[in-house]
Coordinates of C-alpha atoms in Angstrom, one line a residue:
Chain A
M1 CA 0.2 0.1 0.3
S2 CA 2.5 2.5 0.9
D3 CA 4.3 1.7 -2.2
N4 CA 1.5 3.4 -4.2
L5 CA 1.6 6.7 -1.9
P6 CA 2.1 9.2 -4.3
K7 CA 5.4 11.2 -3.8
N8 CA 3.4 14.9 -2.4
N9 CA 1.6 12.5 0.3
I10 CA 4.9 11.1 1.8
F11 CA 7.1 14.5 1.8
K12 CA 3.0 15.4 3.6
V13 CA 3.8 12.7 6.4
I14 CA 7.2 13.4 6.5
G15 CA 6.7 16.8 7.4
A16 CA 3.7 16.7 9.4
S17 CA 5.7 14.0 11.3
S18 CA 8.8 15.8 11.8
L19 CA 8.0 19.4 12.6
G20 CA 5.7 17.7 15.6
T21 CA 8.7 15.6 16.9
L22 CA 11.3 19.2 16.3
I23 CA 8.6 21.4 18.4
E24 CA 9.2 18.5 20.9
W25 CA 13.0 18.5 21.1
Y26 CA 12.5 22.5 21.2
D27 CA 10.4 22.2 24.1
F28 CA 12.8 19.7 25.4
Y29 CA 15.7 21.4 25.5
I30 CA 14.8 25.4 26.7
F31 CA 14.1 24.0 29.8
G32 CA 17.7 22.8 29.4
S33 CA 18.8 26.2 28.4
L34 CA 17.1 28.5 30.9
A35 CA 17.6 26.2 33.8
V36 CA 19.7 28.3 35.5
I37 CA 17.3 31.6 34.5
I38 CA 14.1 29.3 35.3
G39 CA 15.9 28.3 39.0
H40 CA 16.6 32.0 40.5
Q41 CA 12.9 32.7 39.0
L42 CA 10.9 29.5 40.4
F43 CA 13.1 28.0 43.0
P44 CA 14.1 30.2 45.9
G45 CA 17.2 31.5 46.9
D46 CA 18.5 29.3 50.0
A47 CA 18.0 26.1 48.6
G48 CA 16.1 23.6 50.9
A49 CA 13.8 21.3 50.0
S50 CA 13.2 22.7 46.1
A51 CA 16.7 22.0 45.7
L52 CA 15.5 18.2 45.7
I53 CA 13.0 19.2 43.6
N54 CA 15.3 21.1 41.3
T55 CA 17.5 17.6 41.2
L56 CA 14.2 15.5 40.2
A57 CA 13.0 18.3 37.6
I58 CA 16.1 18.4 36.0
F59 CA 18.1 14.9 36.3
A60 CA 14.8 12.5 36.6
A61 CA 13.1 13.9 34.0
G62 CA 15.8 14.5 31.1
F63 CA 16.2 10.4 31.3
I64 CA 14.0 8.5 34.1
V65 CA 10.8 9.5 32.8
R66 CA 11.3 8.7 29.3
P67 CA 11.3 4.7 28.8
F68 CA 8.1 4.8 30.8
G69 CA 6.3 7.5 28.8
A70 CA 7.7 5.0 25.9
L71 CA 5.3 2.5 27.3
V72 CA 2.8 4.4 28.5
F73 CA 2.1 5.9 24.8
G74 CA 3.4 2.5 22.6
R75 CA 0.9 0.8 24.1
L76 CA -1.6 3.5 23.6
G77 CA -0.4 3.6 19.7
D78 CA -0.4 -0.2 19.1
L79 CA -4.1 -0.2 20.4
I80 CA -5.7 2.8 19.1
G81 CA -3.4 4.1 16.0
R82 CA -0.4 6.0 15.4
K83 CA -1.9 9.0 14.9
Y84 CA -4.3 10.2 17.6
T85 CA -1.3 9.2 20.2
F86 CA 1.7 11.2 18.8
L87 CA -1.5 14.0 18.1
L88 CA -1.8 13.2 22.7
T89 CA 2.1 13.4 23.1
L90 CA 2.4 16.8 21.1
V91 CA -0.5 18.4 23.0
L92 CA 1.2 17.0 26.5
M93 CA 4.5 18.3 25.7
G94 CA 3.4 22.0 23.9
G95 CA 0.4 22.5 26.5
S96 CA 3.1 21.7 29.6
T97 CA 5.9 24.0 27.8
F98 CA 3.4 26.7 27.0
F99 CA 2.0 26.2 31.3
I100 CA 5.5 26.8 32.2
G101 CA 6.1 29.8 30.9
L102 CA 3.3 30.9 33.1
I103 CA 3.9 29.4 36.4
P104 CA 4.1 32.6 38.6
S105 CA 7.3 33.1 39.8
Y106 CA 8.6 31.7 43.9
K107 CA 7.8 35.1 45.1
S108 CA 4.6 35.4 44.4
I109 CA 3.4 31.6 45.8
G110 CA 5.8 29.8 47.0
Y111 CA 6.6 26.0 46.7
A112 CA 3.8 26.3 44.5
A113 CA 5.8 27.0 41.8
P114 CA 9.1 24.4 42.0
I115 CA 6.3 21.3 42.0
L116 CA 4.6 22.6 39.5
V117 CA 7.9 22.9 37.2
L118 CA 8.3 19.5 39.0
I119 CA 5.1 17.9 37.8
L120 CA 4.9 20.0 34.0
R121 CA 8.8 18.3 33.1
L122 CA 7.8 14.7 34.0
I123 CA 5.0 15.0 32.0
Q124 CA 7.6 16.8 28.9
G125 CA 9.7 14.0 29.3
L126 CA 7.0 11.2 29.2
A127 CA 5.3 13.0 26.3
L128 CA 9.0 12.8 24.5
G129 CA 9.1 8.7 25.3
G130 CA 5.9 8.4 22.9
E131 CA 6.7 10.6 20.3
Y132 CA 9.4 9.7 18.9
G133 CA 8.2 6.4 18.4
G134 CA 5.1 7.2 16.8
A135 CA 7.1 9.4 14.3
A136 CA 9.2 7.2 13.0
T137 CA 6.6 4.6 12.9
Y138 CA 3.9 6.6 11.1
V139 CA 6.9 7.8 8.9
A140 CA 8.4 4.0 8.1
E141 CA 4.7 2.5 7.5
H142 CA 4.2 5.0 4.8
A143 CA 7.3 5.0 2.9
P144 CA 8.5 2.5 0.1
K145 CA 10.5 -0.4 1.1
D146 CA 13.3 1.0 -0.6
K147 CA 13.2 4.1 0.9
R148 CA 12.6 3.5 4.2
G149 CA 16.1 4.5 5.6
F150 CA 15.5 7.7 3.8
F151 CA 12.4 9.0 4.8
T152 CA 12.5 8.2 8.6
S153 CA 16.0 10.0 8.8
W154 CA 14.3 13.5 8.8
I155 CA 12.9 12.4 11.9
Q156 CA 16.1 12.0 13.1
T157 CA 16.7 15.6 11.7
T158 CA 14.6 17.2 14.4
A159 CA 16.7 16.8 17.5
T160 CA 19.4 18.5 16.2
L161 CA 17.3 21.1 15.1
G162 CA 15.2 21.0 17.9
L163 CA 18.1 22.5 20.0
F164 CA 18.7 24.8 17.1
L165 CA 15.7 26.6 16.6
S166 CA 15.8 26.8 20.6
L167 CA 19.3 28.6 21.1
G168 CA 17.9 30.4 18.3
I169 CA 14.6 32.0 20.0
I170 CA 17.1 32.4 23.1
V171 CA 19.6 34.3 21.3
I172 CA 17.1 36.4 19.4
T173 CA 14.6 37.1 22.1
K174 CA 17.7 37.9 24.5
N175 CA 19.0 40.2 22.2
I176 CA 15.2 41.9 21.5
L177 CA 15.0 42.6 25.0
G178 CA 17.9 42.9 26.4
A179 CA 20.0 40.7 29.1
E180 CA 18.2 42.2 32.5
T181 CA 14.9 42.1 31.0
F182 CA 14.7 38.9 29.3
G183 CA 16.2 37.4 33.5
D184 CA 13.0 39.0 34.3
W185 CA 10.3 38.1 32.1
G186 CA 11.1 37.5 28.9
W187 CA 12.4 34.2 29.4
R188 CA 8.9 33.3 29.2
I189 CA 8.6 34.0 25.6
P190 CA 10.3 30.8 24.3
F191 CA 8.2 29.0 26.3
L192 CA 4.5 30.6 25.5
L193 CA 6.0 30.6 21.8
S194 CA 5.8 27.3 22.1
I195 CA 1.8 27.1 21.7
V196 CA 1.8 29.1 18.7
L197 CA 4.2 26.4 17.0
V198 CA 2.0 23.3 18.4
V199 CA -1.3 24.8 17.6
V200 CA 0.4 24.8 13.4
S201 CA 1.6 21.5 14.1
I202 CA -1.3 19.9 15.3
Y203 CA -3.6 21.2 12.5
I204 CA -1.3 19.7 10.3
R205 CA -1.2 16.7 11.9
M206 CA -4.9 16.3 12.3
K207 CA -4.9 16.6 8.8
M208 CA -3.3 13.2 8.3
H209 CA -4.8 9.7 7.7
E210 CA -3.9 6.8 9.8
S211 CA -0.8 4.6 8.7
P212 CA -2.0 2.2 6.1
M213 CA 0.0 -0.4 7.5
F214 CA -2.3 0.0 11.3
S215 CA -5.3 1.0 9.6
K216 CA -5.4 -2.2 7.5
L217 CA -4.6 -4.5 11.2
K218 CA -7.8 -2.5 12.2
A219 CA -9.8 -3.5 9.6
E220 CA -9.1 -7.4 9.6
G221 CA -9.6 -6.4 13.5
N222 CA -6.0 -7.6 14.4
V223 CA -5.0 -5.2 16.3
S224 CA -3.1 -6.2 19.4
K225 CA -4.7 -6.7 22.5
N226 CA -2.6 -6.3 24.4
P227 CA 0.6 -4.9 23.3
L228 CA 2.7 -4.7 27.0
K229 CA 2.7 -8.7 27.1
E230 CA 2.5 -9.4 22.9
S231 CA 5.9 -7.2 23.4
F232 CA 7.7 -8.6 26.3
N233 CA 5.8 -11.4 27.7
N234 CA 6.6 -13.2 24.2
K235 CA 10.1 -14.8 24.7
A236 CA 10.9 -14.5 20.7
N237 CA 9.6 -10.3 20.5
F238 CA 11.8 -9.9 23.9
K239 CA 15.1 -11.3 22.8
M240 CA 14.7 -8.8 19.6
V241 CA 13.9 -6.2 22.1
L242 CA 17.3 -6.7 24.1
L243 CA 18.9 -7.0 21.1
A244 CA 18.2 -3.6 19.8
L245 CA 19.1 -2.2 23.4
F246 CA 22.3 -3.7 24.0
G247 CA 23.6 -3.9 20.5
A248 CA 22.3 -0.7 19.1
T249 CA 20.4 1.7 20.7
M250 CA 22.6 1.8 23.7
G251 CA 25.6 2.5 21.4
Q252 CA 24.0 4.6 19.4
G253 CA 22.2 7.0 22.6
V254 CA 26.3 6.9 23.7
I255 CA 27.5 8.3 20.7
W256 CA 24.7 11.1 20.3
Y257 CA 25.2 12.9 23.7
T258 CA 28.8 12.7 23.4
G259 CA 29.0 14.2 20.2
Q260 CA 26.6 16.8 20.8
F261 CA 26.0 17.7 24.5
Y262 CA 29.6 16.2 26.3
A263 CA 31.7 18.5 23.7
Q264 CA 30.4 21.4 24.2
S265 CA 30.6 21.0 28.6
F266 CA 34.0 19.9 27.9
L267 CA 34.7 22.8 26.0
E268 CA 33.1 25.1 28.4
N269 CA 34.0 23.8 31.4
T270 CA 37.2 21.7 31.3
C271 CA 39.1 23.7 28.4
K272 CA 37.3 27.2 30.2
L273 CA 36.6 28.3 26.3
D274 CA 34.7 31.9 26.0
F275 CA 30.5 30.7 25.9
N276 CA 29.9 32.2 22.6
D277 CA 33.1 30.7 21.3
S278 CA 31.9 27.2 22.8
R279 CA 28.3 27.4 21.5
Y280 CA 29.4 28.6 17.9
I281 CA 32.1 26.0 17.6
L282 CA 29.2 23.5 18.5
L283 CA 26.3 25.1 16.1
W284 CA 28.7 25.5 13.2
G285 CA 29.8 21.8 14.0
I286 CA 26.2 20.5 13.8
A287 CA 25.3 22.9 10.6
F288 CA 27.5 21.4 8.6
A289 CA 26.8 17.5 9.8
T290 CA 23.1 17.8 9.5
P291 CA 22.6 16.8 5.9
F292 CA 24.5 13.5 6.6
F293 CA 21.4 12.1 8.5
V294 CA 19.7 12.3 5.6
V295 CA 23.0 10.3 3.8
F296 CA 23.3 7.4 6.1
G297 CA 19.5 7.3 6.2
A298 CA 19.3 6.7 2.1
W299 CA 23.0 5.0 2.4
S300 CA 21.4 2.2 4.4
D301 CA 18.6 1.6 2.4
K302 CA 21.7 0.4 -0.2
V303 CA 24.1 -1.2 2.2
G304 CA 21.4 -2.1 5.4
R305 CA 21.8 -0.7 8.3
K306 CA 23.9 -2.8 10.9
W307 CA 27.7 -1.7 9.5
I308 CA 26.6 2.0 9.0
M309 CA 25.8 2.2 13.0
L310 CA 28.8 -0.1 13.9
S311 CA 31.2 1.9 12.0
G312 CA 30.1 5.4 13.7
M313 CA 30.6 3.5 17.2
L314 CA 33.9 1.9 15.8
L315 CA 35.2 5.3 15.0
G316 CA 34.1 6.9 18.0
I317 CA 35.7 4.8 20.1
L318 CA 39.3 5.0 18.3
F319 CA 38.7 8.6 18.2
Y320 CA 37.0 10.2 21.0
R321 CA 40.5 10.4 23.2
P322 CA 42.8 11.7 20.4
I323 CA 40.2 14.8 19.9
Y324 CA 39.6 15.6 23.3
Q325 CA 43.6 15.4 23.4
M326 CA 43.5 18.1 20.7
F327 CA 40.5 20.1 22.9
L328 CA 43.3 19.9 25.4
D329 CA 46.3 20.8 24.1
D330 CA 45.0 23.6 21.7
T331 CA 43.7 25.3 24.7
D332 CA 46.4 25.2 27.3
Y333 CA 47.6 28.7 27.7
T334 CA 50.2 28.3 30.2
K335 CA 53.1 28.1 27.7
I336 CA 53.1 31.3 26.3
E337 CA 56.3 33.1 25.7
Q338 CA 56.1 36.5 26.8
T339 CA 56.7 37.4 23.2
D340 CA 53.3 36.4 22.4
I341 CA 51.6 38.1 24.6
L342 CA 50.1 41.9 22.4
S343 CA 48.4 43.3 25.4
V344 CA 47.4 42.9 29.4
T345 CA 44.1 45.3 30.7
P346 CA 43.7 45.0 34.3
A347 CA 40.2 45.3 35.3
P348 CA 39.2 46.9 38.5
V349 CA 39.6 44.6 41.7
T350 CA 36.7 43.8 43.0
S351 CA 36.1 42.8 47.0
I352 CA 32.8 40.9 48.3
L353 CA 32.2 40.1 52.0
I354 CA 31.5 36.6 53.2
A355 CA 28.0 36.4 55.0
N356 CA 28.6 35.9 59.2
S357 CA 32.1 36.7 58.6
T358 CA 34.5 40.0 58.7
D359 CA 36.3 37.9 56.0
S360 CA 36.6 39.3 52.3
L361 CA 36.6 37.2 49.1
R362 CA 39.1 39.5 46.7
T363 CA 39.0 39.3 42.9
V364 CA 41.7 40.5 40.7
S365 CA 41.1 39.8 36.8
T366 CA 43.0 40.3 33.9
K367 CA 42.2 40.2 30.5
V368 CA 45.2 39.2 28.5
M369 CA 45.5 39.6 24.5
L370 CA 47.9 36.9 22.2
R371 CA 49.5 38.1 18.6
N372 CA 47.6 35.5 17.0
G373 CA 44.2 36.8 18.0
A374 CA 43.5 34.7 20.9
S375 CA 42.6 35.8 24.4
F376 CA 42.2 34.9 27.9
N377 CA 41.0 35.9 31.7
K378 CA 43.4 35.5 34.2
V379 CA 41.2 35.5 37.5
Q380 CA 42.5 35.5 40.9
T381 CA 40.3 35.3 44.1
D382 CA 42.1 35.8 47.5
T383 CA 40.9 36.0 50.9
V384 CA 41.2 39.2 52.9
S385 CA 40.9 38.4 56.6
A386 CA 41.6 40.4 59.1
T387 CA 43.1 38.4 61.4
K388 CA 45.3 35.7 58.9
G389 CA 46.0 38.3 56.7
I390 CA 45.5 37.8 52.8
L391 CA 45.5 34.4 52.1
L392 CA 46.2 33.6 48.2
G393 CA 44.0 31.4 45.8
K394 CA 45.0 29.8 42.7
E395 CA 44.7 31.9 39.5
V396 CA 42.1 30.5 37.2
V397 CA 42.4 31.2 33.0
K398 CA 39.2 31.7 31.9
D399 CA 36.9 32.6 29.0
K400 CA 39.5 31.7 26.4
V401 CA 39.1 33.3 23.2
L402 CA 40.5 30.6 20.3
P403 CA 42.7 32.5 17.0
K404 CA 40.7 31.4 13.5
P405 CA 42.7 28.7 12.3
V406 CA 42.0 27.0 16.2
F407 CA 38.1 27.6 15.9
W408 CA 37.4 26.1 12.5
K409 CA 39.9 23.2 13.5
F410 CA 37.3 22.6 16.4
V411 CA 34.6 23.6 14.3
G412 CA 36.0 20.6 11.9
L413 CA 36.8 18.4 15.2
I414 CA 33.1 18.6 16.2
F415 CA 31.8 18.2 13.0
F416 CA 33.4 14.9 12.7
Q417 CA 31.7 13.7 16.6
I418 CA 28.6 15.1 15.0
L419 CA 29.0 13.3 11.7
L420 CA 29.1 9.7 13.7
V421 CA 26.3 11.2 15.7
T422 CA 25.1 11.0 11.9
M423 CA 26.0 7.7 11.5
V424 CA 24.7 6.2 14.3
Y425 CA 21.1 7.5 14.3
G426 CA 20.2 8.3 10.9
P427 CA 19.9 5.2 10.0
I428 CA 18.4 3.2 13.4
A429 CA 14.6 4.6 13.1
A430 CA 14.2 2.1 10.1
F431 CA 16.0 -0.5 11.6
L432 CA 14.0 -0.7 14.8
V433 CA 11.1 0.2 12.4
E434 CA 12.1 -3.4 10.4
L435 CA 12.4 -5.4 13.8
F436 CA 9.2 -5.6 14.9
P437 CA 5.9 -6.5 13.3
T438 CA 2.8 -3.8 13.0
K439 CA 1.0 -5.1 15.6
I440 CA 3.4 -4.1 18.7
R441 CA 5.5 -1.7 16.8
Y442 CA 5.1 1.1 18.7
T443 CA 5.7 -0.5 21.7
S444 CA 8.7 -2.9 21.4
M445 CA 10.6 0.0 19.7
S446 CA 10.2 2.8 22.3
L447 CA 11.2 1.1 25.0
P448 CA 14.9 0.2 24.0
Y449 CA 14.8 3.2 22.2
H450 CA 14.5 5.7 25.1
I451 CA 16.5 3.6 26.9
G452 CA 19.3 3.4 25.1
N453 CA 18.9 7.0 24.4
G454 CA 17.6 8.7 27.9
V455 CA 19.9 6.6 30.1
F456 CA 22.4 5.7 28.4
G457 CA 22.7 9.3 26.5
G458 CA 21.7 11.0 28.8
L459 CA 23.6 9.8 31.7
V460 CA 26.7 10.7 29.6
P461 CA 27.5 13.8 31.3
F462 CA 26.8 12.4 34.6
I463 CA 28.9 9.4 34.7
A464 CA 31.5 11.1 33.1
T465 CA 31.9 13.7 35.7
L466 CA 32.0 10.9 38.1
I467 CA 34.5 9.0 36.7
A468 CA 36.8 12.3 36.2
S469 CA 36.7 12.4 40.5
F470 CA 38.1 9.1 41.3
S471 CA 41.6 9.3 41.9
G472 CA 44.2 9.4 39.9
A473 CA 41.9 10.7 36.9
T474 CA 42.8 12.9 34.5
P475 CA 40.3 15.5 32.2
L476 CA 39.7 13.0 29.2
S477 CA 39.2 10.0 32.3
G478 CA 35.3 10.4 31.7
L479 CA 35.5 9.3 28.3
W480 CA 36.0 5.5 29.1
Y481 CA 32.1 5.7 29.6
P482 CA 30.7 6.4 26.2
I483 CA 33.9 4.4 24.9
G484 CA 33.1 1.3 27.2
I485 CA 29.3 1.5 26.5
A486 CA 29.8 2.1 22.7
A487 CA 32.5 -0.8 22.3
L488 CA 30.0 -3.0 24.0
S489 CA 27.4 -2.6 21.9
L490 CA 29.9 -2.9 19.0
V491 CA 30.8 -5.9 20.2
I492 CA 27.4 -7.3 20.4
G493 CA 25.8 -5.6 17.6
A494 CA 28.7 -7.1 15.5
I495 CA 28.7 -10.8 16.5
Y496 CA 24.2 -10.8 17.1
L497 CA 22.8 -8.5 14.9
S498 CA 21.8 -9.0 10.9
N499 CA 23.0 -6.6 8.7
K500 CA 19.6 -8.3 6.4
R501 CA 16.7 -5.8 6.1
D502 CA 12.9 -6.4 6.2
E503 CA 11.4 -5.7 3.4
N504 CA 8.2 -6.3 3.9
I505 CA 7.0 -4.8 7.5
N506 CA 3.2 -5.0 6.2
D507 CA 3.3 -7.8 8.8
Chain B
M1 CA 30.4 -17.7 15.3
N2 CA 27.3 -19.6 16.9
T3 CA 29.9 -21.0 19.5
L4 CA 31.2 -17.4 19.9
K5 CA 27.7 -16.1 20.9
K6 CA 27.3 -18.9 23.2
F7 CA 30.3 -18.4 25.0
L8 CA 29.9 -14.2 25.2
G9 CA 26.4 -15.3 26.6
L10 CA 28.5 -16.3 29.8
I11 CA 30.4 -12.7 30.0
W12 CA 27.4 -10.7 29.5
M13 CA 25.4 -12.9 32.3
V14 CA 28.4 -11.9 34.4
L15 CA 28.5 -8.2 33.4
G16 CA 25.2 -7.7 35.0
P17 CA 25.5 -8.1 38.5
L18 CA 29.0 -7.2 38.2
T19 CA 28.0 -3.5 37.0
M20 CA 25.4 -3.8 39.9
T21 CA 27.9 -4.6 42.5
F22 CA 30.2 -1.3 40.9
L23 CA 27.1 0.9 40.7
F24 CA 26.1 0.0 44.3
M25 CA 29.5 0.5 46.2
Q26 CA 30.0 4.1 44.3
A27 CA 26.6 5.1 45.8
I28 CA 27.9 3.9 49.3
D29 CA 31.0 5.9 48.1
K30 CA 29.5 9.1 47.0
V31 CA 27.5 9.5 49.4
G32 CA 30.2 9.3 52.5
L33 CA 31.4 11.9 51.0
T34 CA 29.1 14.3 51.3
H35 CA 29.2 17.5 53.2
T36 CA 25.8 18.6 55.0
D37 CA 22.5 17.2 54.7
L38 CA 21.3 18.5 52.0
E39 CA 23.8 17.5 49.8
R40 CA 23.2 13.8 51.7
T41 CA 19.7 13.4 50.7
N42 CA 20.3 15.0 46.8
T43 CA 23.5 12.7 46.6
I44 CA 21.1 9.8 47.9
L45 CA 18.3 10.8 45.6
Q46 CA 20.6 10.6 42.2
W47 CA 21.8 7.6 43.0
A48 CA 19.0 5.9 44.2
I49 CA 17.4 7.0 40.8
I50 CA 20.2 5.6 39.0
L51 CA 20.3 2.4 41.1
F52 CA 16.7 1.9 40.1
I53 CA 16.8 2.5 36.9
F54 CA 20.0 0.2 36.1
L55 CA 18.6 -2.5 38.0
P56 CA 16.4 -4.3 35.2
I57 CA 19.1 -3.0 33.1
S58 CA 21.4 -5.0 34.0
L59 CA 19.2 -7.8 34.7
G60 CA 17.7 -7.7 30.9
L61 CA 22.1 -7.9 29.9
M62 CA 22.2 -11.0 32.3
I63 CA 19.0 -12.7 30.9
F64 CA 20.2 -11.5 26.8
G65 CA 23.3 -13.6 27.7
F66 CA 21.3 -16.5 29.2
Y67 CA 19.6 -16.4 25.8
A68 CA 22.5 -16.2 24.1
W69 CA 24.1 -18.9 26.0
K70 CA 20.7 -21.0 25.4
G71 CA 21.7 -20.3 21.4
E72 CA 18.3 -18.5 20.7
Y73 CA 20.2 -15.7 19.0
D74 CA 21.8 -18.6 16.6
H75 CA 19.1 -18.1 13.9
L76 CA 17.0 -14.4 14.3
P77 CA 13.5 -14.5 12.8
E78 CA 13.0 -13.1 9.3
S79 CA 9.2 -12.4 9.4
S80 CA 7.1 -11.4 12.1
D81 CA 5.3 -15.3 11.6
E82 CA 8.8 -16.2 13.7
L83 CA 8.0 -13.5 16.7

């Protein structure tokens, strides 16, 4: 049936599905990008109980809730259909994002503010867990068998484009309103704006028809009565769920999060790059690499999904440490010669009193410009004590701006990492769709996908930081987590997965 | 290849409990390093979430290893009729 679908219709299907998924990712990312401002506005300054809620809202919803969303909405998708389920996830995601923008500040309603944020964040996580499986299944079930990878790869681009859109809208809003107004109330605009995008997307999705394969199942009365039981209680199917998780999505999750998120955090927190520089590097890298989602998705239609995904994992295993070593070496400004320095500009010395003490903190800051166009700030914070005199603090070098050639070298290194993301992520929707039968596909594919992405991928920053805290650890030690998980997934995938594509998913 | 699949199954079976033991020890270690009550409660909460979510995954890895050891992955289904 799908093979006979007119070409313009398949593009409508892709457009409607991708737009909704893009909005879901946009909604999910703006919270992360604005977490600090939200923390100031909606959480009390003195931490207390709300620090726990804050931890849960930011830490837990990011990964713990998504697999549950996959189960809840996957089951619904296999019971009532793909179209209405992922319409529901869109409404839930857009609605909760909109309401986060409306929550009165902590000063107005007290602890109700952080509790409301937590509830809405959990709804966001659940909705995201349900969205992807629906969109990927819906597109795949419309696509011709020889273009399934190509068409579903458009869905794969939306996670990256959602990040782009969220950063873009935040930057534009902040520039128009100014930093102070943005911090005061302007941060609400990206949240409120979400409702416009959602209404447009709902309108488009409402006009779409149910997936032809699901409609056929329904007409024949073959819809699953209990998708959860049939997915996970049926040994033959459960075996494939486990294989999908350990042989593909687990490795894909860590490669994705390392390339797009850990890289930025490493540049900013470990290499101490300037805020704008680290973001521009990432944005350029993503912009150049995004088309390759479609390239690898389409290529997987010809050569199979398995080896493209596993090659992405292998390249990550081999090149992560050399790449991050280069990041460290090129931002090491400790060995600069006096002749390299163009100018040294001291900033006014600032001094603040330490609460409940007569001591104060004195900050001495100096901006150093180098002849090659690079610059950095040297900041030293000393404790000035009435009884012990001046206790000298450690000098910190931060806000590093790179010379142009190094900047573009870093863009190239990020591009390479995102290219690996496109290799592991581009073909995976088609791969998962082909692994499971139509009547339990939404449920069966959503769970391994969200455990792989949400849990294994989402934990990259946490576990990498944890490993870096071990005694004897170096700044590169955190990479052993994604390298280890990708290596495990590579071995399992190479030995147990088949490269053969299932041409008939109409079963 | 099927022999390799079987023997690797043993490794996956062992890896599950090993991972859980490692995570559990880390949890105790990191909670012990906290200084304030609030910090301790937050760390316990984070680690409880991690242990809660990784326990079923480790069990899954053991089951995967068991299936591999029993030769269940020697032949992968080629159509939905086999599922």
